[in-house]
mmCIF file of C-alpha atoms in Angstrom:
data_model
loop_
_atom_site.group_PDB
_atom_site.id
_atom_site.type_symbol
_atom_site.label_atom_id
_atom_site.label_comp_id
_atom_site.label_asym_id
_atom_site.label_seq_id
_atom_site.Cartn_x
_atom_site.Cartn_y
_atom_site.Cartn_z
ATOM 1 C CA MET A 16 -58.893 -12.147 -70.568
ATOM 2 C CA LYS A 17 -57.446 -11.476 -67.065
ATOM 3 C CA SER A 18 -53.764 -10.927 -66.960
ATOM 4 C CA LEU A 19 -51.616 -12.997 -64.492
ATOM 5 C CA GLU A 20 -50.607 -10.968 -61.462
ATOM 6 C CA LEU A 21 -47.493 -11.877 -59.637
ATOM 7 C CA PHE A 22 -47.009 -10.929 -55.955
ATOM 8 C CA SER A 23 -43.793 -10.940 -54.043
ATOM 9 C CA TYR A 24 -43.477 -11.775 -50.262
ATOM 10 C CA ASP A 25 -43.298 -8.738 -48.283
ATOM 11 C CA PRO A 26 -43.678 -9.031 -44.427
ATOM 12 C CA GLU A 27 -45.491 -5.699 -44.325
ATOM 13 C CA ASP A 28 -48.226 -7.284 -46.577
ATOM 14 C CA ILE A 29 -49.150 -9.698 -43.748
ATOM 15 C CA GLU A 30 -51.319 -8.456 -40.899
ATOM 16 C CA LEU A 31 -51.660 -11.043 -38.152
ATOM 17 C CA THR A 32 -53.536 -10.663 -34.888
ATOM 18 C CA ILE A 33 -53.629 -13.503 -32.344
ATOM 19 C CA GLY A 34 -55.679 -13.095 -29.239
ATOM 20 C CA GLY A 35 -55.697 -9.333 -29.673
ATOM 21 C CA VAL A 36 -51.845 -9.197 -30.051
ATOM 22 C CA ASP A 37 -50.348 -8.017 -33.287
ATOM 23 C CA ILE A 38 -47.659 -10.440 -34.559
ATOM 24 C CA TYR A 39 -44.943 -9.631 -37.005
ATOM 25 C CA ALA A 40 -43.593 -12.673 -38.697
ATOM 26 C CA SER A 41 -39.953 -13.010 -39.568
ATOM 27 C CA GLY A 42 -40.535 -15.233 -42.607
ATOM 28 C CA ALA A 43 -43.345 -16.803 -44.737
ATOM 29 C CA VAL A 44 -46.622 -17.525 -42.790
ATOM 30 C CA VAL A 45 -47.950 -20.912 -44.044
ATOM 31 C CA VAL A 46 -51.708 -21.889 -43.901
ATOM 32 C CA SER A 47 -52.368 -25.650 -44.461
ATOM 33 C CA SER A 48 -55.565 -27.740 -44.463
ATOM 34 C CA ASN A 49 -55.730 -30.969 -42.460
ATOM 35 C CA GLN A 50 -57.969 -32.575 -45.041
ATOM 36 C CA ASP A 51 -58.613 -32.286 -48.814
ATOM 37 C CA ARG A 52 -61.904 -30.386 -49.397
ATOM 38 C CA THR A 53 -63.181 -33.218 -51.603
ATOM 39 C CA SER A 54 -62.736 -36.962 -52.176
ATOM 40 C CA GLU A 55 -63.605 -38.825 -55.264
ATOM 41 C CA GLN A 56 -64.620 -42.493 -55.928
ATOM 42 C CA VAL A 57 -65.063 -44.112 -59.384
ATOM 43 C CA GLY A 58 -67.558 -46.812 -59.935
ATOM 44 C CA LEU A 59 -66.139 -50.195 -61.001
ATOM 45 C CA ALA A 60 -68.667 -51.035 -63.612
ATOM 46 C CA SER A 61 -70.220 -47.671 -64.467
ATOM 47 C CA LYS A 62 -67.008 -45.644 -64.308
ATOM 48 C CA GLN A 63 -69.019 -42.791 -62.972
ATOM 49 C CA ILE A 64 -67.326 -40.498 -60.550
ATOM 50 C CA CYS A 65 -68.873 -39.568 -57.119
ATOM 51 C CA ILE A 66 -67.428 -36.438 -55.510
ATOM 52 C CA SER A 67 -67.783 -36.033 -51.789
ATOM 53 C CA SER A 68 -67.023 -32.878 -49.820
ATOM 54 C CA THR A 69 -65.753 -32.842 -46.309
ATOM 55 C CA THR A 70 -67.047 -30.608 -43.562
ATOM 56 C CA ASP A 71 -63.509 -30.514 -41.920
ATOM 57 C CA LYS A 72 -62.110 -27.061 -42.396
ATOM 58 C CA THR A 73 -59.368 -27.436 -39.654
ATOM 59 C CA GLY A 74 -55.838 -26.843 -40.489
ATOM 60 C CA THR A 75 -52.564 -25.360 -39.200
ATOM 61 C CA LEU A 76 -51.001 -21.950 -39.292
ATOM 62 C CA THR A 77 -47.161 -21.901 -38.996
ATOM 63 C CA ILE A 78 -45.634 -18.525 -37.997
ATOM 64 C CA PRO A 79 -41.893 -18.008 -37.958
ATOM 65 C CA VAL A 80 -40.393 -15.587 -35.463
ATOM 66 C CA MET A 81 -36.825 -14.875 -34.399
ATOM 67 C CA ALA A 82 -35.709 -16.902 -31.420
ATOM 68 C CA ASN A 83 -36.143 -15.099 -28.031
ATOM 69 C CA ASP A 84 -37.702 -11.993 -29.453
ATOM 70 C CA ILE A 85 -40.933 -10.674 -27.890
ATOM 71 C CA TYR A 86 -43.127 -12.684 -30.198
ATOM 72 C CA ASP A 87 -41.272 -15.951 -29.480
ATOM 73 C CA VAL A 88 -41.705 -15.322 -25.799
ATOM 74 C CA ALA A 89 -45.383 -14.571 -26.291
ATOM 75 C CA PHE A 90 -45.812 -17.996 -28.217
ATOM 76 C CA ARG A 91 -43.987 -19.822 -25.436
ATOM 77 C CA GLU A 92 -46.475 -18.278 -22.960
ATOM 78 C CA TRP A 93 -49.420 -19.291 -25.190
ATOM 79 C CA SER A 94 -48.086 -22.747 -25.383
ATOM 80 C CA ARG A 95 -48.725 -23.124 -21.568
ATOM 81 C CA TYR A 96 -52.472 -22.752 -22.395
ATOM 82 C CA ALA A 97 -52.664 -25.257 -25.185
ATOM 83 C CA LYS A 98 -56.279 -26.245 -24.331
ATOM 84 C CA SER A 99 -57.495 -22.605 -24.764
ATOM 85 C CA ALA A 100 -58.769 -21.204 -27.977
ATOM 86 C CA PHE A 101 -58.265 -17.642 -28.981
ATOM 87 C CA PRO A 102 -59.436 -15.599 -31.982
ATOM 88 C CA ILE A 103 -57.040 -14.902 -34.905
ATOM 89 C CA ILE A 104 -57.185 -12.633 -37.841
ATOM 90 C CA LEU A 105 -54.761 -13.112 -40.768
ATOM 91 C CA LYS A 106 -54.908 -10.803 -43.763
ATOM 92 C CA HIS A 107 -52.732 -10.734 -46.901
ATOM 93 C CA LYS A 108 -53.282 -7.158 -48.098
ATOM 94 C CA SER A 109 -52.087 -7.328 -51.743
ATOM 95 C CA LEU A 110 -54.019 -10.730 -52.448
ATOM 96 C CA ASN A 111 -57.048 -9.264 -50.546
ATOM 97 C CA ILE A 112 -57.615 -12.545 -48.704
ATOM 98 C CA MET A 113 -58.122 -13.041 -44.990
ATOM 99 C CA MET A 114 -58.887 -15.637 -42.431
ATOM 100 C CA VAL A 115 -60.871 -15.037 -39.102
ATOM 101 C CA THR A 116 -61.212 -18.012 -36.955
ATOM 102 C CA LEU A 117 -60.384 -19.663 -33.469
ATOM 103 C CA ALA A 118 -57.057 -21.202 -32.962
ATOM 104 C CA TRP A 119 -55.103 -23.053 -30.242
ATOM 105 C CA TYR A 120 -51.453 -23.763 -29.705
ATOM 106 C CA LYS A 121 -50.170 -27.057 -31.432
ATOM 107 C CA THR A 122 -46.454 -27.319 -31.637
ATOM 108 C CA GLN A 123 -43.526 -25.443 -30.055
ATOM 109 C CA PRO A 124 -40.396 -25.725 -32.082
ATOM 110 C CA ASP A 125 -37.035 -26.934 -30.760
ATOM 111 C CA LEU A 126 -34.923 -24.107 -29.268
ATOM 112 C CA ASN A 127 -31.323 -24.115 -30.426
ATOM 113 C CA LEU A 128 -29.194 -22.501 -27.715
ATOM 114 C CA ASP A 129 -26.585 -21.559 -30.333
ATOM 115 C CA ALA A 130 -24.843 -18.150 -30.757
ATOM 116 C CA GLN A 131 -26.587 -17.576 -33.995
ATOM 117 C CA PRO A 132 -30.148 -16.301 -33.992
ATOM 118 C CA GLU A 133 -32.568 -18.527 -35.728
ATOM 119 C CA LEU A 134 -36.123 -18.556 -36.917
ATOM 120 C CA ARG A 135 -38.569 -20.586 -34.724
ATOM 121 C CA ALA A 136 -41.718 -21.749 -36.548
ATOM 122 C CA HIS A 137 -44.677 -21.926 -34.033
ATOM 123 C CA THR A 138 -47.705 -23.853 -35.208
ATOM 124 C CA LEU A 139 -51.260 -23.281 -34.287
ATOM 125 C CA THR A 140 -54.288 -25.411 -35.157
ATOM 126 C CA VAL A 141 -57.062 -23.240 -36.700
ATOM 127 C CA ALA A 142 -60.804 -24.177 -36.735
ATOM 128 C CA ASP A 143 -61.195 -22.899 -40.304
ATOM 129 C CA SER A 144 -58.146 -22.786 -42.601
ATOM 130 C CA THR A 145 -60.163 -21.242 -45.484
ATOM 131 C CA MET A 146 -58.449 -18.059 -46.772
ATOM 132 C CA SER A 147 -61.688 -16.376 -47.971
ATOM 133 C CA VAL A 148 -63.287 -13.035 -47.173
ATOM 134 C CA ILE A 149 -66.750 -14.754 -47.124
ATOM 135 C CA SER A 150 -65.658 -17.451 -44.636
ATOM 136 C CA ALA A 151 -64.017 -14.757 -42.445
ATOM 137 C CA VAL A 152 -67.233 -12.669 -42.345
ATOM 138 C CA GLU A 153 -69.213 -15.875 -41.434
ATOM 139 C CA ASN A 154 -66.673 -16.705 -38.696
ATOM 140 C CA ILE A 155 -66.789 -13.129 -37.353
ATOM 141 C CA TYR A 156 -70.539 -13.442 -36.995
ATOM 142 C CA ASP A 157 -70.150 -16.841 -35.253
ATOM 143 C CA LEU A 158 -67.571 -15.443 -32.830
ATOM 144 C CA PHE A 159 -69.865 -12.495 -31.899
ATOM 145 C CA LYS A 160 -72.620 -14.916 -31.433
ATOM 146 C CA ILE A 161 -70.477 -17.060 -29.075
ATOM 147 C CA GLY A 162 -69.408 -13.865 -27.118
ATOM 148 C CA LYS A 163 -72.937 -12.729 -26.894
ATOM 149 C CA ASP A 164 -74.073 -16.088 -25.436
ATOM 150 C CA ILE A 165 -71.262 -16.018 -22.949
ATOM 151 C CA VAL A 166 -72.135 -12.579 -21.784
ATOM 152 C CA SER A 167 -75.780 -13.288 -21.445
ATOM 153 C CA SER A 168 -75.387 -16.496 -19.432
#
């Protein structure tokens, strides 16, 4: 029987690269799916269950950074190009999971012009919110294919 492993949050355990720039989060990075992976329907008469899977893998990636530090400034600049997609790599070293996909800027947090520094949680939409090494490898292959097609045209 496999024992339960507990992991504590350590910012050094997270590797995040967005558009080729390494980002250091100041708090917990959150990955969310936009849709449930499955939906179920139960027949009225037969009571049989039908399970449908969705092809929608999109989601969001929320990254907290300190207000007005270099990463916050970078996110503000990226927000100007909200229609442009860029590659991201997110890796959690101790859990050995990762996400490689395309992302685009979704939400710029409010900026509180207070004397106290604050965390600002920037949100990106991700094309594939699956935290899986297999999905990451498939997405890397697709990104290289897209790049090759762009270069050859």
